Amino acid sequence: LAARVAEGRFREDLLARIELWTFRLPGLRERPEDVEPNLEYELEQCARRLGVRVTFNREARERFVAFYFDTPTRELARNGLGLRLRRQGSHWRATLKAAGSGGHGLHHRPEWEYPVPGPVLDLSRFLDTPLAALPGAATLHARLVPVLVAEFRRTRWRLDRAPGSSLEVGSCSPCPVRK
């Protein structure tokens, strides 16, 4: 507006009145405590505009730590497999993923997942999976090493279009990754 006053396109007295105080409103990235109230407001607006009930489960926003494993020679990756341990809140899960198909962020692939008591891999849970069919599967546990650690926050929403029909949508915050 100061430039417009200099150009004669805005009144100087009005600028003086509105410049009595200034403040900086930081973006939401700097105000994480404001994310959920803003999200709730936007979900309500979406429900009004679209006529679709959208819910946000407070437990759906969780911090995750995931450890991915393979052998030094990448035996799992070469066979289209991925093995991870993930902490979700205070719970741990071991997951084996096999190759499948996908595109545009959607995946269709076989997965086997089991709760585990802590950050310990127990390959005996995967005896009926492609992992057990790998050459040298009996000694695989001794050869596994962590290849990636990812820490992130995930938020999930449920979209309920009709009774008995729902869709889960998720997003991840920027994920700092450690190798």
Short mmCIF file of C-alpha atoms in Angstrom, two decimals:
data_model
loop_
_atom_site.label_atom_id
_atom_site.label_comp_id
_atom_site.label_asym_id
_atom_site.label_seq_id
_atom_site.Cartn_x
_atom_site.Cartn_y
_atom_site.Cartn_z
CA LEU A 1 0.00 0.00 0.00
CA ALA A 2 2.90 2.37 0.64
CA ALA A 3 3.81 2.09 -3.05
CA ARG A 4 0.23 2.92 -4.00
CA VAL A 5 0.31 6.00 -1.73
CA ALA A 6 3.51 7.09 -3.53
CA GLU A 7 1.71 6.57 -6.87
CA GLY A 8 -1.26 8.59 -5.65
CA ARG A 9 -3.54 5.54 -5.85
CA PHE A 10 -4.21 5.17 -2.10
CA ARG A 11 -4.89 7.83 0.54
CA GLU A 12 -2.03 8.44 2.96
CA ASP A 13 -4.37 9.14 5.90
CA LEU A 14 -6.06 5.75 5.43
CA LEU A 15 -2.70 3.99 5.33
CA ALA A 16 -1.74 5.72 8.59
CA ARG A 17 -4.95 4.45 10.23
CA ILE A 18 -4.47 0.82 9.23
CA GLU A 19 -0.76 0.83 10.05
CA LEU A 20 -1.33 1.47 13.75
CA TRP A 21 -0.06 -2.00 14.49
CA THR A 22 1.41 -4.86 12.54
CA PHE A 23 1.91 -8.44 13.47
CA ARG A 24 3.34 -11.52 11.87
CA LEU A 25 1.15 -14.60 11.66
CA PRO A 26 3.47 -17.59 11.24
CA GLY A 27 2.45 -20.37 8.88
CA LEU A 28 0.94 -23.60 10.22
CA ARG A 29 4.34 -25.29 9.95
CA GLU A 30 5.45 -23.02 12.79
CA ARG A 31 2.17 -23.50 14.74
CA PRO A 32 1.59 -27.27 14.93
CA GLU A 33 -0.95 -26.79 17.74
CA ASP A 34 -3.24 -25.04 15.23
CA VAL A 35 -3.22 -27.83 12.63
CA GLU A 36 -5.97 -29.97 14.18
CA PRO A 37 -8.45 -27.12 14.83
CA ASN A 38 -7.94 -25.94 11.24
CA LEU A 39 -8.35 -29.48 10.00
CA GLU A 40 -11.59 -29.90 11.95
CA TYR A 41 -12.94 -26.67 10.44
CA GLU A 42 -12.03 -27.76 6.90
CA LEU A 43 -13.62 -31.18 7.42
CA GLU A 44 -16.85 -29.51 8.54
CA GLN A 45 -16.80 -27.24 5.48
CA CYS A 46 -16.18 -30.24 3.22
CA ALA A 47 -19.12 -32.12 4.75
CA ARG A 48 -21.42 -29.13 4.16
CA ARG A 49 -20.32 -28.57 0.56
CA LEU A 50 -20.14 -32.18 -0.59
CA GLY A 51 -22.73 -33.79 1.63
CA VAL A 52 -20.11 -36.37 2.63
CA ARG A 53 -19.38 -37.15 6.25
CA VAL A 54 -15.63 -36.95 6.80
CA THR A 55 -14.21 -37.92 10.18
CA PHE A 56 -10.81 -37.46 11.74
CA ASN A 57 -9.95 -39.94 14.44
CA ARG A 58 -7.55 -38.37 16.93
CA GLU A 59 -5.77 -41.72 17.27
CA ALA A 60 -5.26 -41.67 13.50
CA ARG A 61 -2.45 -39.12 13.79
CA GLU A 62 0.48 -41.15 14.90
CA ARG A 63 4.23 -41.07 14.92
CA PHE A 64 5.87 -43.95 13.14
CA VAL A 65 9.39 -45.30 13.04
CA ALA A 66 10.08 -47.94 10.42
CA PHE A 67 13.19 -50.08 10.05
CA TYR A 68 13.67 -51.78 6.68
CA PHE A 69 15.85 -54.88 6.40
CA ASP A 70 17.66 -56.75 3.63
CA THR A 71 20.88 -58.69 3.24
CA PRO A 72 24.09 -56.91 2.21
CA THR A 73 23.60 -58.44 -1.26
CA ARG A 74 19.93 -57.25 -1.38
CA GLU A 75 18.48 -60.77 -1.61
CA LEU A 76 15.01 -59.61 -0.59
CA ALA A 77 14.85 -56.71 -3.04
CA ARG A 78 16.12 -58.89 -5.89
CA ASN A 79 13.23 -61.29 -5.16
CA GLY A 80 10.60 -58.53 -4.98
CA LEU A 81 10.29 -58.60 -1.19
CA GLY A 82 10.44 -55.93 1.51
CA LEU A 83 10.75 -56.58 5.24
CA ARG A 84 10.16 -53.98 7.91
CA LEU A 85 9.64 -53.46 11.62
CA ARG A 86 7.41 -50.50 12.42
CA ARG A 87 6.61 -48.80 15.70
CA GLN A 88 3.16 -47.27 15.74
CA GLY A 89 2.74 -45.48 19.04
CA SER A 90 3.91 -48.04 21.60
CA HIS A 91 3.12 -51.07 19.43
CA TRP A 92 5.44 -52.91 17.05
CA ARG A 93 4.53 -54.78 13.85
CA ALA A 94 6.61 -56.86 11.45
CA THR A 95 5.57 -56.68 7.79
CA LEU A 96 6.61 -58.57 4.69
CA LYS A 97 5.57 -57.07 1.36
CA ALA A 98 5.79 -58.91 -1.96
CA ALA A 99 5.88 -57.44 -5.44
CA GLY A 100 2.58 -56.49 -6.97
CA SER A 101 1.16 -53.83 -9.19
CA GLY A 102 0.36 -50.21 -8.67
CA GLY A 103 0.18 -46.73 -9.98
CA HIS A 104 -0.83 -43.21 -8.98
CA GLY A 105 -0.15 -43.92 -5.29
CA LEU A 106 -2.33 -47.06 -5.18
CA HIS A 107 -0.79 -50.47 -4.59
CA HIS A 108 -2.07 -54.00 -4.99
CA ARG A 109 0.35 -56.49 -3.50
CA PRO A 110 0.42 -59.33 -1.00
CA GLU A 111 1.38 -58.34 2.55
CA TRP A 112 1.79 -60.31 5.75
CA GLU A 113 1.81 -58.39 9.02
CA TYR A 114 2.09 -59.55 12.62
CA PRO A 115 2.28 -57.83 15.99
CA VAL A 116 5.62 -58.32 17.71
CA PRO A 117 6.51 -57.63 21.36
CA GLY A 118 9.25 -55.16 20.47
CA PRO A 119 11.84 -54.25 17.86
CA VAL A 120 12.82 -57.88 17.20
CA LEU A 121 12.34 -59.76 13.93
CA ASP A 122 10.84 -63.23 14.26
CA LEU A 123 11.01 -64.80 10.80
CA SER A 124 9.15 -67.90 11.99
CA ARG A 125 5.94 -65.86 11.59
CA PHE A 126 6.59 -65.76 7.82
CA LEU A 127 6.93 -69.51 7.20
CA ASP A 128 3.95 -69.59 4.82
CA THR A 129 5.18 -66.66 2.70
CA PRO A 130 7.59 -66.18 -0.22
CA LEU A 131 10.29 -65.34 2.34
CA ALA A 132 10.47 -69.02 3.38
CA ALA A 133 10.95 -70.06 -0.26
CA LEU A 134 14.14 -68.02 -0.71
CA PRO A 135 17.38 -69.98 -1.19
CA GLY A 136 19.14 -70.03 2.18
CA ALA A 137 15.98 -69.05 4.07
CA ALA A 138 17.08 -71.09 7.10
CA THR A 139 20.03 -68.72 7.67
CA LEU A 140 18.41 -65.53 6.40
CA HIS A 141 17.99 -64.07 9.88
CA ALA A 142 21.76 -64.01 10.44
CA ARG A 143 22.32 -62.14 7.17
CA LEU A 144 19.72 -59.39 7.61
CA VAL A 145 20.90 -55.85 8.23
CA PRO A 146 18.96 -52.61 8.57
CA VAL A 147 19.10 -50.72 5.25
CA LEU A 148 16.84 -47.75 6.03
CA VAL A 149 15.20 -46.04 9.00
CA ALA A 150 12.27 -43.69 8.35
CA GLU A 151 10.53 -41.51 10.93
CA PHE A 152 7.26 -39.81 10.05
CA ARG A 153 3.84 -38.68 11.19
CA ARG A 154 0.81 -40.02 9.39
CA THR A 155 -2.72 -38.66 9.47
CA ARG A 156 -5.66 -40.79 8.37
CA TRP A 157 -9.20 -39.74 7.52
CA ARG A 158 -12.26 -41.89 6.88
CA LEU A 159 -14.72 -40.86 4.20
CA ASP A 160 -18.13 -42.46 4.73
CA ARG A 161 -20.24 -42.04 1.58
CA ALA A 162 -23.00 -44.44 2.57
CA PRO A 163 -23.69 -46.96 5.36
CA GLY A 164 -21.25 -49.84 5.03
CA SER A 165 -19.07 -47.99 2.50
CA SER A 166 -15.95 -46.10 3.51
CA LEU A 167 -12.58 -45.04 2.18
CA GLU A 168 -9.46 -44.38 4.20
CA VAL A 169 -7.25 -41.54 3.01
CA GLY A 170 -3.83 -40.84 4.47
CA SER A 171 -1.04 -38.31 4.28
CA CYS A 172 2.47 -38.19 5.68
CA SER A 173 4.35 -35.21 6.98
CA PRO A 174 7.77 -34.53 5.50
CA CYS A 175 9.70 -37.66 6.36
CA PRO A 176 13.23 -37.23 7.63
CA VAL A 177 15.01 -40.37 6.47
CA ARG A 178 18.21 -41.89 7.83
CA LYS A 179 20.28 -44.45 6.00
#
